[in-house]
Amino acid sequence: MTSHHDEPSNSHQEFGNHLGVASQSAVRTQSDYLYRPTIHFTPQNGFMNDPNGLIFDGQAYHLYYQYDPFAPYAGQVHWGHATSTDLYTWQDQPIAIDQTAAGEAYSGCVVLDRDNVSGLFPAQKVTDPSETHADGPVTATQAAIDALAPSLGKASSDVPLSPENMDALGPSTNAPFGHVFDPPTTDDLPPVTTPAPTLPSMAGGLVAFYTRATPQKQTQYLAWSPDGGKRFIDYEHNPVLDIGLNSFRDPKVFWHEPSGKWVMVVVKSRAHNVAFYGSIDLKHWMHLSDFGPAGLFGVDYECPNLIELPVEEERESTRWVLFVSVNPGGPQGGSVTQYFVGHFDGERFIPENTVIGLTDFAKDSYAMQVYENMPANEAVYFAWFGNWQYCEEVPNRSWRGLMTLPRTLSLRRDDMNWLRLVQRPKGLEQLREEPIPFKVGRIGAQSGVQVSIPAGQAIELSLTVTVDERKNPQPDGNKGRAGRFLIVFSNGQGESLSIGFDAFSAQLWLDRGDLQGFSQPFFTERFSTPLTANSRRFSLKIVLDACALEIFVNEGLSVGTALVFPSGPLDTLSLQATNAGATVENLSLYPLRKTMDRPTAM
């Protein structure tokens, strides 16, 4: 077996890289069907973790992801790929970026180089004679330089400003900008055998940035797609960014309109720094600033995202939010994603205060990435549904890894006037089948109601609850001072999964400890989150889909994401009150139609 020192610099070992693992056949067991979700994306086989390259191309949503196609363990990292028109029904595509002799294909992003500012795409024929330049037919890259020239105070013919004549960034002090690059011609391209591109006619197309990882070095690579994102061709003069570190990864690139440039956010993982770089042509990058160390202690910082989000109920008010994943080092254990709220001027991110937030009160949401090119700039993301503490030991064997539901993002002021992240599931209503009859109004103290739910099918439960006020809130055993309200999923084997609310402390808990399908030292059983102080009222949306549980509290102000492994399907839902009654409003219970073409228990 290879030693840990012969693997890329990560806080987890890549078991899939060990000798002999790829040749071991994965044994499919009943667990592979029982725990496979019906609406959450999972790979057909192998191991999946971080989402990559999330982009909407105008017709289809692309989901790229970290993928070991050979074994259900991390390692041999490629970019898997799937496409969808609704973010739920996915069509598997061929692997988009391969592991090569240059290293594994680590996390990254995809952007739409609509005008071919990179010069990577074959030049289009010019039919208008007026569209010429002193040096020949105008290209989209030259047009961008011409547009930028006045604001830069330079003539557009100045050599340093022309990307085709600029040298590539490199480490040599004698030639700090490397070698001249000539864009590929059509003759340089390998034959295209994939279906016709889905992108509309444009000068450019989809461009990927990702980390090539070896034990010695992690560098940022650029690649372009000739066929609308089905496959990517590496830029001839990669890497486009190399600072000589073996823990420098996960580029996220976006267009910053106010400063008129592309911005790359990338982490120096072990230094706990987020670095910002700028570019006008996607090939040549200039360091702008660093942020950190800041936030949580931890071993690695990973998968940064920077996005401008609206503040709810504050017209035209926005803030920039910087997301940084940490592994290990989360308060709940293992992997966690933290966020900072602040301002970004195109060069520096300045947090508004010293407060950090966590995206989740449980521990199975990590490495989130936000979609590019969304209509109306809607912020939608996926996160990896897992935790590095146990993701390679979960009971399903032939496949491992899933994505969260697609979620929208915004900001809202809480009762203490802090700006907090708000997350809501996107598009669930399109999956709803006929509602399950379950009329509930009042639940008296020491009583409850229950209903059967379909085994093996995803369900969505929504409700608003107000717990009665107790005149004498004294401690009352395990019933709570001011009463507790429970939502319990159970089965005939005596297993239960419960979500509860304690009215005295205004806190919500999640308990997966009574499920018998999986046990492991780091598989934490219970989680909790504070809600509105001194309030006996709360709302919940719960989605349960095989091994996936997602809880959205108070319209998404608190979110819990947890893997659940009962030994048998949970087929009963109960609502229970302890020593205080409760009023239930706005209750709805829907089965959700299956969208994933995978073998499941359903």
XYZ file of C-alpha atoms in Angstrom:
602
model
C 0.000 0.000 0.000
C 1.211 3.511 -0.746
C 2.084 5.660 2.226
C 0.184 8.798 3.148
C 3.211 10.831 2.044
C 2.729 9.595 -1.526
C -0.754 11.110 -1.767
C -1.882 14.695 -2.392
C -1.792 16.923 0.675
C -5.236 16.348 2.170
C -6.574 15.850 5.656
C -7.949 12.457 4.572
C -6.128 9.556 2.965
C -7.232 8.500 -0.501
C -7.779 4.798 -0.022
C -8.747 4.435 -3.669
C -5.141 5.202 -4.639
C -3.736 2.232 -2.722
C -2.438 -0.672 -4.747
C -5.047 -3.264 -5.598
C -8.101 -1.223 -4.611
C -9.118 -0.423 -8.183
C -9.022 -4.097 -9.121
C -11.289 -5.145 -6.249
C -14.847 -5.739 -7.413
C -17.480 -3.882 -5.400
C -19.963 -6.274 -3.826
C -23.537 -5.094 -4.276
C -25.659 -5.775 -1.190
C -29.217 -5.076 -0.102
C -27.922 -1.891 1.529
C -27.122 -0.474 -1.910
C -30.839 -0.496 -2.710
C -32.225 0.309 0.750
C -30.109 3.431 1.183
C -30.069 4.770 -2.373
C -32.210 7.956 -2.576
C -34.856 8.429 -5.243
C -34.604 12.216 -5.756
C -31.050 13.025 -4.565
C -28.267 12.605 -7.119
C -25.998 9.585 -6.600
C -23.379 8.019 -8.898
C -24.162 4.728 -10.598
C -21.134 3.219 -8.867
C -17.828 4.230 -7.363
C -17.187 7.135 -4.997
C -18.474 10.701 -5.358
C -17.719 13.758 -3.242
C -17.527 17.510 -4.002
C -19.762 19.136 -6.622
C -17.731 20.916 -9.317
C -18.393 23.210 -12.238
C -22.041 23.947 -11.512
C -23.352 25.998 -14.426
C -26.587 26.598 -16.337
C -25.789 26.882 -20.043
C -29.157 28.375 -21.028
C -30.810 25.009 -21.632
C -29.318 22.472 -19.239
C -27.916 22.404 -15.727
C -24.501 20.807 -15.489
C -23.361 18.909 -12.424
C -19.718 17.910 -12.433
C -18.357 16.119 -9.401
C -15.271 14.547 -7.821
C -15.409 10.921 -8.843
C -13.514 7.659 -8.460
C -15.161 5.450 -11.111
C -13.113 2.380 -10.154
C -13.830 1.836 -6.447
C -16.226 3.056 -3.723
C -13.396 4.948 -2.032
C -11.811 8.370 -2.442
C -8.936 8.414 -4.914
C -8.136 8.331 -8.653
C -10.083 11.565 -8.922
C -11.839 12.379 -12.211
C -14.646 14.798 -13.025
C -17.923 12.903 -13.316
C -20.720 14.662 -15.169
C -24.518 14.717 -15.396
C -27.030 17.105 -16.965
C -30.595 18.034 -16.115
C -33.369 20.400 -17.147
C -34.974 20.540 -13.687
C -32.141 19.902 -11.154
C -33.736 16.557 -10.187
C -33.922 14.348 -13.288
C -30.318 13.701 -14.293
C -28.788 12.147 -17.392
C -25.357 10.605 -16.897
C -22.657 11.878 -19.223
C -19.148 10.589 -19.985
C -16.330 11.587 -17.650
C -15.472 15.191 -18.477
C -11.916 15.482 -17.108
C -9.612 12.505 -16.559
C -6.928 11.738 -14.075
C -3.684 11.866 -16.075
C 0.040 11.448 -15.560
C 0.031 15.112 -14.498
C -2.152 14.291 -11.487
C -5.680 13.847 -10.235
C -8.443 16.247 -11.325
C -9.459 17.961 -8.097
C -12.273 20.410 -7.427
C -12.925 23.444 -9.579
C -15.546 25.368 -11.521
C -16.900 26.096 -14.991
C -17.633 29.535 -16.447
C -19.174 30.662 -19.714
C -16.560 32.408 -21.841
C -19.237 33.790 -24.094
C -16.993 36.142 -26.098
C -13.899 33.914 -26.244
C -11.800 36.339 -24.208
C -9.531 33.363 -23.510
C -8.775 32.900 -27.192
C -9.026 29.145 -26.653
C -11.893 28.552 -29.064
C -11.332 28.383 -32.834
C -11.892 31.794 -34.410
C -15.226 32.387 -36.118
C -15.342 33.683 -39.705
C -15.878 37.428 -39.993
C -18.445 38.433 -42.606
C -18.482 42.191 -41.922
C -15.401 43.855 -43.516
C -15.595 46.636 -40.941
C -14.922 44.131 -38.164
C -11.178 44.131 -38.648
C -8.164 45.134 -36.611
C -4.763 46.499 -37.526
C -3.318 43.016 -37.221
C -6.121 41.209 -39.045
C -9.682 40.016 -38.344
C -11.001 40.996 -34.951
C -11.339 38.258 -32.332
C -13.520 38.338 -29.230
C -10.341 38.582 -27.161
C -9.083 41.614 -29.064
C -12.513 43.221 -28.818
C -12.318 42.835 -25.043
C -8.867 44.451 -25.015
C -10.130 47.331 -27.170
C -13.025 47.868 -24.776
C -10.738 47.831 -21.735
C -8.003 50.002 -23.250
C -9.512 53.486 -22.576
C -10.136 52.756 -18.907
C -6.592 51.426 -18.543
C -5.076 54.486 -20.194
C -3.271 52.411 -22.802
C -3.480 51.996 -26.542
C -5.065 48.731 -27.597
C -1.990 47.919 -29.640
C 0.257 47.906 -26.551
C 1.810 44.446 -26.426
C 1.411 43.846 -22.644
C -2.346 44.268 -22.870
C -2.959 41.743 -25.631
C -3.596 38.255 -24.218
C -2.324 36.658 -27.406
C 0.981 38.466 -26.898
C 1.191 38.253 -23.110
C 3.331 35.511 -21.617
C 1.831 32.849 -19.369
C 2.360 33.196 -15.620
C 5.271 31.058 -14.465
C 7.834 30.784 -11.674
C 10.988 31.853 -13.555
C 12.492 35.127 -12.332
C 14.273 35.703 -15.634
C 11.075 35.183 -17.615
C 8.300 35.663 -15.048
C 5.567 35.440 -17.647
C 6.595 32.195 -19.308
C 6.058 31.492 -23.010
C 3.940 32.934 -25.792
C 0.772 30.945 -26.469
C -0.888 30.476 -29.831
C -4.585 29.511 -29.644
C -5.317 26.070 -31.126
C -6.656 25.797 -34.623
C -9.388 23.431 -35.742
C -6.706 21.024 -37.029
C -5.284 20.731 -33.497
C -8.522 19.381 -32.059
C -9.239 15.683 -31.580
C -12.322 14.440 -33.441
C -15.644 15.192 -31.773
C -17.780 12.085 -31.347
C -20.207 13.343 -28.714
C -23.667 14.768 -29.516
C -24.068 18.244 -30.961
C -23.524 21.074 -28.469
C -26.514 22.513 -26.640
C -25.052 26.003 -26.325
C -26.392 28.763 -28.579
C -24.072 30.134 -31.237
C -21.316 32.236 -29.661
C -17.646 32.981 -30.100
C -16.619 31.046 -26.993
C -18.087 28.390 -24.749
C -17.604 26.569 -21.450
C -14.250 26.867 -19.718
C -13.208 24.844 -16.673
C -10.747 25.675 -13.916
C -9.595 22.866 -11.672
C -6.699 21.699 -9.526
C -4.219 19.138 -10.814
C -2.983 17.355 -7.700
C 0.142 15.314 -7.136
C 1.869 14.524 -3.832
C 4.402 17.241 -4.593
C 2.262 20.051 -5.977
C -1.264 21.363 -6.499
C -1.670 23.789 -9.409
C -4.572 25.441 -11.194
C -5.414 24.179 -14.677
C -7.512 25.684 -17.445
C -9.488 23.603 -19.960
C -12.046 24.368 -22.634
C -14.916 22.386 -24.117
C -15.530 22.062 -27.871
C -18.925 20.382 -27.364
C -20.916 22.275 -24.769
C -19.359 20.714 -21.698
C -19.295 17.003 -22.580
C -15.504 16.923 -22.437
C -12.731 19.409 -21.724
C -9.385 19.888 -23.455
C -6.488 21.110 -21.338
C -4.889 24.439 -22.249
C -1.508 23.747 -23.813
C 0.444 25.917 -21.368
C -1.039 24.733 -18.083
C -0.810 25.368 -15.236
C -2.153 28.914 -15.326
C -1.388 29.342 -11.629
C 1.424 27.667 -9.710
C 2.790 29.031 -6.428
C 4.804 25.946 -5.527
C 2.499 24.545 -2.817
C 1.053 21.064 -2.373
C -2.029 22.410 -0.565
C -3.300 25.063 -2.984
C -6.615 24.138 -4.564
C -10.305 24.400 -5.485
C -10.547 27.504 -7.737
C -13.916 29.238 -8.055
C -14.043 31.848 -10.841
C -16.720 34.460 -11.520
C -17.126 37.672 -13.510
C -17.064 40.815 -11.313
C -18.959 43.406 -13.292
C -18.069 46.556 -11.268
C -14.324 46.028 -11.721
C -14.606 44.549 -15.218
C -12.576 41.408 -14.636
C -12.681 37.733 -13.773
C -11.975 36.908 -10.148
C -10.602 33.605 -8.896
C -11.108 32.548 -5.276
C -8.767 29.724 -4.261
C -7.441 28.368 -0.955
C -3.994 27.881 0.493
C -5.406 25.011 2.500
C -2.880 24.434 5.268
C -2.166 28.160 5.674
C -5.905 28.783 6.247
C -5.841 31.524 3.636
C -8.292 32.393 0.868
C -6.455 33.999 -2.061
C -8.026 36.296 -4.665
C -6.670 36.641 -8.205
C -7.825 38.758 -11.149
C -7.738 38.271 -14.926
C -9.111 39.799 -18.107
C -8.515 36.780 -20.324
C -8.868 33.743 -18.003
C -5.288 32.666 -18.738
C -3.137 35.222 -16.952
C -3.789 35.807 -13.275
C -2.597 38.554 -10.942
C -2.685 38.205 -7.161
C -5.094 40.706 -5.598
C -5.290 39.926 -1.885
C -5.551 37.262 0.801
C -8.179 36.691 3.489
C -7.421 34.823 6.693
C -6.560 32.961 8.718
C -10.072 33.480 10.027
C -12.921 31.478 11.498
C -12.614 27.934 12.718
C -9.493 26.057 13.585
C -9.078 23.054 11.355
C -6.594 21.127 9.253
C -7.606 22.104 5.702
C -9.558 24.994 4.243
C -11.253 23.899 1.009
C -13.829 24.745 -1.672
C -14.242 28.536 -1.340
C -17.207 30.359 -2.858
C -17.825 34.104 -2.975
C -21.237 35.374 -4.015
C -23.378 38.494 -3.641
C -26.718 37.685 -1.973
C -29.878 39.752 -1.467
C -31.004 40.725 2.030
C -34.650 39.736 2.426
C -37.114 42.578 3.155
C -34.411 45.201 2.527
C -35.006 46.478 -0.966
C -31.922 46.380 -3.197
C -29.730 45.616 -0.200
C -27.037 42.977 -0.738
C -23.946 41.596 0.949
C -21.086 39.448 -0.255
C -20.806 36.073 1.430
C -17.571 34.091 1.513
C -17.976 30.342 2.072
C -15.023 28.224 3.197
C -15.216 24.504 3.928
C -13.116 23.140 6.807
C -11.986 19.534 7.282
C -11.588 18.322 9.929
C -12.417 20.869 12.595
C -16.181 21.326 12.598
C -17.814 21.878 16.003
C -19.967 18.798 15.369
C -16.903 16.844 14.237
C -15.189 16.391 10.908
C -16.302 18.378 7.867
C -18.203 21.676 8.021
C -18.758 24.789 5.910
C -18.418 28.227 7.481
C -19.399 31.599 6.022
C -18.499 35.255 6.478
C -20.807 38.176 5.576
C -19.140 41.313 4.257
C -18.155 43.425 1.277
C -16.071 42.821 -1.849
C -14.673 45.616 -4.030
C -13.148 43.465 -6.759
C -9.860 43.054 -4.910
C -10.491 42.470 -1.211
C -13.131 40.788 0.890
C -13.804 42.716 4.114
C -16.042 40.963 6.669
C -18.757 43.109 8.200
C -17.928 41.876 11.694
C -16.016 39.141 13.501
C -18.964 36.715 13.479
C -18.859 33.510 11.438
C -21.812 31.311 10.595
C -22.149 27.622 9.818
C -24.292 26.454 6.928
C -25.629 23.458 8.890
C -26.404 22.401 12.460
C -25.832 18.706 11.650
C -22.671 17.361 9.999
C -23.375 15.978 6.537
C -23.253 19.029 4.245
C -19.855 19.982 2.816
C -17.991 21.585 -0.100
C -20.954 23.542 -1.393
C -20.772 25.255 -4.795
C -23.109 27.853 -6.281
C -24.389 27.682 -9.873
C -23.029 30.079 -12.479
C -25.109 31.842 -15.143
C -28.475 31.380 -13.409
C -31.499 33.347 -14.690
C -32.030 36.570 -12.726
C -28.775 35.803 -10.857
C -30.607 33.397 -8.579
C -28.218 31.808 -6.080
C -28.676 28.013 -6.201
C -26.235 25.448 -4.889
C -25.477 21.802 -4.259
C -23.343 20.448 -1.438
C -21.834 17.033 -0.941
C -24.044 15.028 1.432
C -21.384 13.423 3.615
C -18.589 13.782 6.127
C -14.964 12.703 5.733
C -15.068 11.046 9.165
C -17.134 8.100 7.874
C -17.987 8.567 4.181
C -15.887 5.554 3.105
C -17.386 3.255 5.748
C -21.137 3.744 5.260
C -23.047 0.467 4.695
C -23.761 0.822 0.978
C -20.876 -0.796 -0.886
C -21.084 -0.477 -4.669
C -21.701 3.283 -4.640
C -20.940 5.994 -2.095
C -21.762 9.692 -2.083
C -24.803 11.837 -2.809
C -25.694 15.478 -3.296
C -28.077 17.572 -1.227
C -31.263 18.874 -2.736
C -30.712 21.993 -4.836
C -31.089 24.954 -2.479
C -31.580 28.687 -2.960
C -29.628 31.209 -0.901
C -30.414 34.625 0.570
C -29.756 36.595 3.759
C -32.190 37.555 6.521
C -31.890 39.435 9.791
C -32.676 37.258 12.789
C -34.248 38.381 16.085
C -30.826 39.648 17.245
C -30.399 41.665 13.997
C -27.547 39.451 12.744
C -27.478 38.778 9.015
C -27.928 35.021 8.649
C -27.866 32.667 5.701
C -31.262 31.422 4.500
C -31.496 28.143 2.558
C -34.602 26.706 0.927
C -35.089 23.631 -1.268
C -35.675 24.603 -4.889
C -38.377 23.071 -7.067
C -39.727 20.379 -4.721
C -43.313 21.203 -5.621
C -42.820 19.761 -9.127
C -42.195 16.326 -7.580
C -45.268 16.166 -5.363
C -47.791 13.396 -5.883
C -51.246 13.198 -4.291
C -50.974 14.331 -0.659
C -51.191 11.746 2.101
C -54.345 12.464 4.171
C -53.233 13.609 7.630
C -55.520 16.128 9.313
C -54.148 17.479 12.550
C -55.234 20.560 14.474
C -54.775 20.181 18.212
C -52.607 17.625 19.959
C -53.260 17.446 23.678
C -50.594 17.056 26.331
C -49.302 13.485 26.701
C -50.838 12.409 23.375
C -50.066 12.027 19.701
C -51.259 11.054 16.242
C -49.711 8.910 13.534
C -50.023 7.985 9.871
C -48.457 5.415 7.551
C -45.983 6.638 4.954
C -44.861 4.754 1.827
C -41.742 2.679 2.436
C -38.885 3.434 0.088
C -40.374 6.642 -1.335
C -39.173 10.174 -0.626
C -41.595 12.293 1.393
C -41.953 15.982 2.162
C -43.509 17.101 5.468
C -44.302 20.755 6.223
C -45.981 22.140 9.333
C -46.105 25.053 11.760
C -46.397 24.312 15.494
C -47.176 26.438 18.543
C -46.613 24.761 21.912
C -49.077 25.763 24.652
C -47.810 27.954 27.446
C -47.455 26.255 30.845
C -48.341 28.440 33.812
C -45.868 26.651 36.091
C -42.882 25.600 33.951
C -41.102 23.411 36.445
C -38.826 20.539 35.374
C -40.887 17.484 34.540
C -38.551 14.565 33.897
C -37.740 14.111 30.218
C -40.804 16.083 29.127
C -39.164 19.500 29.490
C -40.018 22.506 31.611
C -42.341 24.122 29.108
C -43.274 21.113 26.988
C -41.724 19.370 24.025
C -43.067 18.526 20.589
C -41.754 15.540 18.637
C -41.867 14.376 15.021
C -40.948 10.695 14.873
C -40.311 8.397 11.899
C -40.338 4.750 12.946
C -40.760 1.136 11.834
C -41.873 -2.212 13.190
C -38.323 -3.140 14.201
C -38.427 -0.558 16.995
C -36.218 1.975 15.260
C -37.004 5.697 15.400
C -35.690 8.927 13.918
C -36.889 11.982 15.827
C -36.901 15.735 15.411
C -37.996 17.590 18.542
C -38.606 21.098 19.865
C -38.097 22.200 23.461
C -40.342 25.162 24.236
C -38.473 26.294 27.366
C -35.119 26.811 25.620
C -36.569 27.390 22.129
C -34.175 24.831 20.645
C -34.647 22.089 18.083
C -32.902 18.710 18.123
C -32.306 15.845 15.730
C -31.759 12.308 17.061
C -30.630 9.514 14.727
C -29.243 7.380 17.559
C -32.091 4.833 17.577
C -31.350 3.659 14.027
C -29.458 0.371 13.812
C -28.135 0.266 10.235
C -24.761 1.916 10.858
C -22.481 2.548 13.790
C -19.085 4.195 13.829
C -17.198 6.239 16.478
C -17.560 9.544 14.583
C -21.165 8.957 13.468
C -22.591 11.489 15.924
C -26.126 10.622 16.996
C -27.641 13.942 18.140
C -27.570 17.576 17.023
C -29.363 20.750 18.090
C -29.842 24.360 17.048
C -31.262 27.470 18.770
C -34.357 29.028 17.209
C -36.106 32.323 18.051
C -35.482 33.104 21.728
C -38.534 32.983 24.022
C -40.769 31.739 21.213
C -42.956 28.652 21.443
C -43.688 28.713 17.705
C -41.656 27.261 14.833
C -42.061 25.952 11.285
C -40.445 22.965 9.634
C -39.982 21.466 6.195
C -38.559 17.941 6.308
C -37.480 15.818 3.352
C -36.716 12.135 4.023
C -35.343 10.146 1.093
C -33.786 6.751 1.975
C -30.475 7.670 3.682
C -30.966 11.427 3.195
C -32.642 13.674 5.764
C -32.879 17.443 5.271
C -34.553 19.778 7.777
C -35.370 23.412 6.985
C -36.435 25.350 10.096
C -38.230 28.716 10.179
C -38.183 29.211 6.419
C -34.600 28.078 6.069
C -32.935 30.138 8.806
C -31.573 26.918 10.353
C -30.823 23.811 8.277
C -29.874 20.296 9.316
C -28.436 17.755 6.849
C -27.930 14.215 8.129
C -27.322 10.729 6.775
C -29.682 8.169 8.325
C -29.333 4.390 8.193
C -32.272 2.408 9.590
C -31.978 -1.361 9.309
C -35.420 -1.392 7.672
C -37.565 1.238 5.934
C -39.242 3.853 8.151
C -42.959 3.515 7.422
C -44.765 5.403 10.214
C -44.883 9.124 11.011
C -45.971 10.301 14.475
C -46.563 13.750 15.961
C -46.359 13.818 19.757
C -46.740 16.349 22.587
C -45.317 15.844 26.084
C -46.514 17.850 29.104
C -47.995 20.717 27.088
C -50.439 20.583 24.199
C -49.684 22.017 20.762
C -51.503 23.573 17.826
C -50.484 22.325 14.374
C -51.107 24.521 11.338
C -50.302 24.420 7.628
C -49.595 20.698 7.703
C -48.917 18.996 4.377
C -47.481 15.564 3.663
C -46.493 14.590 0.128
C -44.863 11.539 -1.422
C -42.342 12.683 -4.024
C -42.060 10.981 -7.394
C -38.822 9.200 -8.179
C -36.494 11.149 -10.466
C -33.220 9.212 -10.374
C -32.856 6.296 -12.791
C -31.118 4.085 -10.255
C -32.046 0.761 -8.599
C -33.659 1.623 -5.248
C -35.911 -0.017 -2.668
C -38.922 1.650 -4.323
